[in-house]
PDB file of C-alpha atoms in Angstrom:
ATOM      1  CA  MET Y  18      76.962 149.775 198.037  1.00  0.00           C
ATOM      2  CA  ARG Y  19      80.316 148.756 196.614  1.00  0.00           C
ATOM      3  CA  GLY Y  20      79.537 145.059 197.262  1.00  0.00           C
ATOM      4  CA  ALA Y  21      76.228 145.333 195.399  1.00  0.00           C
ATOM      5  CA  PHE Y  22      77.944 147.029 192.443  1.00  0.00           C
ATOM      6  CA  LEU Y  23      80.560 144.244 192.262  1.00  0.00           C
ATOM      7  CA  ALA Y  24      77.831 141.575 192.480  1.00  0.00           C
ATOM      8  CA  VAL Y  25      75.888 143.178 189.588  1.00  0.00           C
ATOM      9  CA  LEU Y  26      79.083 143.542 187.565  1.00  0.00           C
ATOM     10  CA  PHE Y  27      79.983 139.892 188.181  1.00  0.00           C
ATOM     11  CA  CYS Y  28      76.489 138.720 187.154  1.00  0.00           C
ATOM     12  CA  PHE Y  29      76.640 140.827 184.009  1.00  0.00           C
ATOM     13  CA  MET Y  30      80.071 139.467 183.064  1.00  0.00           C
ATOM     14  CA  PHE Y  31      78.896 135.897 183.791  1.00  0.00           C
ATOM     15  CA  TYR Y  32      75.878 136.435 181.523  1.00  0.00           C
ATOM     16  CA  VAL Y  33      77.940 137.927 178.681  1.00  0.00           C
ATOM     17  CA  VAL Y  34      80.798 135.448 178.814  1.00  0.00           C
ATOM     18  CA  PHE Y  35      79.110 132.163 179.616  1.00  0.00           C
ATOM     19  CA  LEU Y  36      75.397 132.249 179.007  1.00  0.00           C
ATOM     20  CA  ARG Y  37      75.253 134.435 175.917  1.00  0.00           C
ATOM     21  CA  GLY Y  38      78.325 132.828 174.351  1.00  0.00           C
ATOM     22  CA  CYS Y  39      76.904 129.330 174.826  1.00  0.00           C
ATOM     23  CA  SER Y  40      73.303 130.052 173.864  1.00  0.00           C
ATOM     24  CA  THR Y  41      73.843 130.259 170.108  1.00  0.00           C
ATOM     25  CA  ASP Y  42      73.926 127.271 167.745  1.00  0.00           C
ATOM     26  CA  GLU Y  43      76.365 129.049 165.438  1.00  0.00           C
ATOM     27  CA  PRO Y  44      80.110 128.568 165.857  1.00  0.00           C
ATOM     28  CA  PRO Y  45      82.048 131.518 167.229  1.00  0.00           C
ATOM     29  CA  VAL Y  46      83.175 133.996 164.588  1.00  0.00           C
ATOM     30  CA  ASP Y  47      86.830 134.876 164.352  1.00  0.00           C
ATOM     31  CA  GLU Y  48      86.726 138.668 164.059  1.00  0.00           C
ATOM     32  CA  SER Y  49      90.166 138.751 162.454  1.00  0.00           C
ATOM     33  CA  LEU Y  50      88.693 136.984 159.418  1.00  0.00           C
ATOM     34  CA  SER Y  51      86.274 139.831 158.764  1.00  0.00           C
ATOM     35  CA  GLU Y  52      89.075 142.340 158.255  1.00  0.00           C
ATOM     36  CA  PRO Y  53      89.655 143.370 154.659  1.00  0.00           C
ATOM     37  CA  THR Y  54      92.375 141.370 152.925  1.00  0.00           C
ATOM     38  CA  THR Y  55      95.262 142.801 150.991  1.00  0.00           C
ATOM     39  CA  VAL Y  56      95.839 141.553 147.477  1.00  0.00           C
ATOM     40  CA  VAL Y  57      99.494 140.913 146.782  1.00  0.00           C
ATOM     41  CA  GLU Y  58     100.309 140.989 143.103  1.00  0.00           C
ATOM     42  CA  GLU Y  59     103.054 138.859 141.622  1.00  0.00           C
ATOM     43  CA  PRO Y  60     106.057 140.766 140.337  1.00  0.00           C
ATOM     44  CA  GLU Y  61     105.981 141.265 136.589  1.00  0.00           C
ATOM     45  CA  ASP Y  62     109.098 139.188 135.969  1.00  0.00           C
ATOM     46  CA  THR Y  63     107.463 136.012 137.274  1.00  0.00           C
ATOM     47  CA  PHE Y  64     105.368 133.813 135.063  1.00  0.00           C
ATOM     48  CA  ALA Y  65     101.809 133.339 136.228  1.00  0.00           C
ATOM     49  CA  ALA Y  66     100.893 129.948 134.802  1.00  0.00           C
ATOM     50  CA  PRO Y  67      97.432 128.700 135.642  1.00  0.00           C
ATOM     51  CA  ARG Y  68      97.450 125.942 138.209  1.00  0.00           C
ATOM     52  CA  LYS Y  69      95.323 122.970 137.311  1.00  0.00           C
ATOM     53  CA  LYS Y  70      94.451 119.918 139.327  1.00  0.00           C
ATOM     54  CA  TYR Y  71      96.609 116.806 138.822  1.00  0.00           C
ATOM     55  CA  ASP Y  72      94.742 115.460 135.787  1.00  0.00           C
ATOM     56  CA  VAL Y  73      96.433 113.084 133.350  1.00  0.00           C
ATOM     57  CA  SER Y  74      93.869 113.941 130.653  1.00  0.00           C
ATOM     58  CA  HIS Y  75      95.748 117.246 130.122  1.00  0.00           C
ATOM     59  CA  ALA Y  76      99.082 115.475 129.532  1.00  0.00           C
ATOM     60  CA  LYS Y  77     101.094 116.611 126.503  1.00  0.00           C
ATOM     61  CA  PRO Y  78     104.456 115.445 125.141  1.00  0.00           C
ATOM     62  CA  THR Y  79     107.199 116.826 127.381  1.00  0.00           C
ATOM     63  CA  PRO Y  80     109.404 119.381 125.575  1.00  0.00           C
ATOM     64  CA  ASP Y  81     113.072 118.337 125.416  1.00  0.00           C
ATOM     65  CA  TRP Y  82     114.239 121.438 127.302  1.00  0.00           C
ATOM     66  CA  VAL Y  83     112.354 120.284 130.433  1.00  0.00           C
ATOM     67  CA  PHE Y  84     114.441 117.116 130.834  1.00  0.00           C
ATOM     68  CA  GLY Y  85     117.570 117.368 132.938  1.00  0.00           C
ATOM     69  CA  THR Y  86     118.656 118.525 136.375  1.00  0.00           C
ATOM     70  CA  TRP Y  87     117.353 121.800 137.843  1.00  0.00           C
ATOM     71  CA  GLN Y  88     118.453 123.541 141.056  1.00  0.00           C
ATOM     72  CA  ARG Y  89     117.584 126.502 143.261  1.00  0.00           C
ATOM     73  CA  LYS Y  90     119.262 127.500 146.519  1.00  0.00           C
ATOM     74  CA  THR Y  91     116.722 128.797 149.057  1.00  0.00           C
ATOM     75  CA  SER Y  92     116.727 129.862 152.685  1.00  0.00           C
ATOM     76  CA  TYR Y  93     115.424 126.401 153.645  1.00  0.00           C
ATOM     77  CA  GLY Y  94     117.964 124.451 151.598  1.00  0.00           C
ATOM     78  CA  LEU Y  95     118.889 123.379 148.089  1.00  0.00           C
ATOM     79  CA  ILE Y  96     116.052 122.223 145.833  1.00  0.00           C
ATOM     80  CA  GLU Y  97     117.116 119.906 143.038  1.00  0.00           C
ATOM     81  CA  ILE Y  98     114.895 118.037 140.611  1.00  0.00           C
ATOM     82  CA  ARG Y  99     115.945 115.570 137.935  1.00  0.00           C
ATOM     83  CA  LEU Y 100     113.449 114.888 135.132  1.00  0.00           C
ATOM     84  CA  ALA Y 101     114.078 111.926 132.817  1.00  0.00           C
ATOM     85  CA  GLY Y 102     111.523 109.997 130.753  1.00  0.00           C
ATOM     86  CA  LYS Y 103     108.482 109.910 133.015  1.00  0.00           C
ATOM     87  CA  TRP Y 104     110.519 109.870 136.236  1.00  0.00           C
ATOM     88  CA  ILE Y 105     111.304 112.643 138.705  1.00  0.00           C
ATOM     89  CA  ARG Y 106     113.794 112.711 141.550  1.00  0.00           C
ATOM     90  CA  GLU Y 107     113.331 115.617 143.965  1.00  0.00           C
ATOM     91  CA  THR Y 108     115.903 116.456 146.601  1.00  0.00           C
ATOM     92  CA  LEU Y 109     115.221 119.107 149.230  1.00  0.00           C
ATOM     93  CA  ASP Y 110     118.028 119.837 151.668  1.00  0.00           C
ATOM     94  CA  GLY Y 111     119.402 116.309 151.389  1.00  0.00           C
ATOM     95  CA  LYS Y 112     116.069 114.402 151.520  1.00  0.00           C
ATOM     96  CA  THR Y 113     115.238 112.663 148.236  1.00  0.00           C
ATOM     97  CA  GLU Y 114     111.879 111.457 146.924  1.00  0.00           C
ATOM     98  CA  HIS Y 115     111.196 109.574 143.709  1.00  0.00           C
ATOM     99  CA  GLY Y 116     108.097 109.615 141.573  1.00  0.00           C
ATOM    100  CA  THR Y 117     106.579 110.043 138.156  1.00  0.00           C
ATOM    101  CA  PHE Y 118     105.519 113.160 136.296  1.00  0.00           C
ATOM    102  CA  PHE Y 119     103.654 114.321 133.251  1.00  0.00           C
ATOM    103  CA  TYR Y 120     103.824 117.630 131.449  1.00  0.00           C
ATOM    104  CA  SER Y 121     100.868 119.832 130.636  1.00  0.00           C
ATOM    105  CA  PRO Y 122     101.189 123.387 129.286  1.00  0.00           C
ATOM    106  CA  GLY Y 123     102.432 125.623 132.092  1.00  0.00           C
ATOM    107  CA  GLN Y 124     103.185 122.893 134.598  1.00  0.00           C
ATOM    108  CA  VAL Y 125     105.006 119.704 135.510  1.00  0.00           C
ATOM    109  CA  ASN Y 126     102.610 117.481 137.462  1.00  0.00           C
ATOM    110  CA  CYS Y 127     104.390 115.146 139.892  1.00  0.00           C
ATOM    111  CA  ILE Y 128     103.256 112.244 142.014  1.00  0.00           C
ATOM    112  CA  PHE Y 129     105.629 110.963 144.693  1.00  0.00           C
ATOM    113  CA  ASN Y 130     105.556 107.575 146.402  1.00  0.00           C
ATOM    114  CA  GLY Y 131     102.284 106.811 144.630  1.00  0.00           C
ATOM    115  CA  ARG Y 132     100.286 109.312 146.688  1.00  0.00           C
ATOM    116  CA  ASP Y 133     101.739 112.807 147.257  1.00  0.00           C
ATOM    117  CA  THR Y 134     101.194 115.196 144.345  1.00  0.00           C
ATOM    118  CA  PHE Y 135     102.966 118.427 143.545  1.00  0.00           C
ATOM    119  CA  ILE Y 136     102.814 120.834 140.609  1.00  0.00           C
ATOM    120  CA  TYR Y 137     105.829 122.812 139.435  1.00  0.00           C
ATOM    121  CA  ARG Y 138     104.942 125.874 137.359  1.00  0.00           C
ATOM    122  CA  VAL Y 139     106.712 126.078 134.010  1.00  0.00           C
ATOM    123  CA  ASP Y 140     107.510 129.156 131.935  1.00  0.00           C
ATOM    124  CA  ASP Y 141     107.446 127.669 128.430  1.00  0.00           C
ATOM    125  CA  VAL Y 142     108.496 130.972 126.830  1.00  0.00           C
ATOM    126  CA  ARG Y 143     111.609 131.561 128.966  1.00  0.00           C
ATOM    127  CA  ARG Y 144     112.180 127.826 129.420  1.00  0.00           C
ATOM    128  CA  ARG Y 145     112.394 127.693 133.182  1.00  0.00           C
ATOM    129  CA  ILE Y 146     110.798 125.867 136.117  1.00  0.00           C
ATOM    130  CA  ASP Y 147     109.549 127.555 139.279  1.00  0.00           C
ATOM    131  CA  ALA Y 148     110.719 126.086 142.590  1.00  0.00           C
ATOM    132  CA  GLY Y 149     107.904 128.045 144.273  1.00  0.00           C
ATOM    133  CA  ASN Y 150     107.057 131.685 144.951  1.00  0.00           C
ATOM    134  CA  GLY Y 151     108.717 132.863 141.743  1.00  0.00           C
ATOM    135  CA  MET Y 152     112.098 131.318 142.601  1.00  0.00           C
ATOM    136  CA  TRP Y 153     113.146 130.034 139.190  1.00  0.00           C
ATOM    137  CA  MET Y 154     115.481 127.057 139.060  1.00  0.00           C
ATOM    138  CA  ASP Y 155     118.624 126.969 136.952  1.00  0.00           C
ATOM    139  CA  ARG Y 156     119.239 124.051 134.659  1.00  0.00           C
ATOM    140  CA  VAL Y 157     122.553 122.523 135.729  1.00  0.00           C
ATOM    141  CA  GLY Y 158     122.674 119.415 133.556  1.00  0.00           C
ATOM    142  CA  LYS Y 159     120.949 117.387 130.905  1.00  0.00           C
TER     143      LYS Y 159
END
């Protein structure tokens, strides 16, 4: 009797795991994705500038206060950017990349090595640049 029960249980498990799982044309669903998500709101002291795609058609004259050297110390190293003319130099924990940038309201749009793009958020009212996640850089030189 016990052998028959184990045989039925094995057949049932084989059916559920292999046959039923492989018989559908739909990809498997990750159940963790169906859980409700939590909305995390930005702290009020950070500036929520809209992020736009890298689009030169939105370029505006760069305000004078944007030019210069900006820094922020983070847990993954020192971020430093130098903005001059249309050029940007970005150094992250000792690794430096060079590129060009253009300003559009609320952001500095950068392209590095002719291919990699990055957008720094800008708080035009408080005159500051976001290094990411609301970590505002300090201007350390013109």
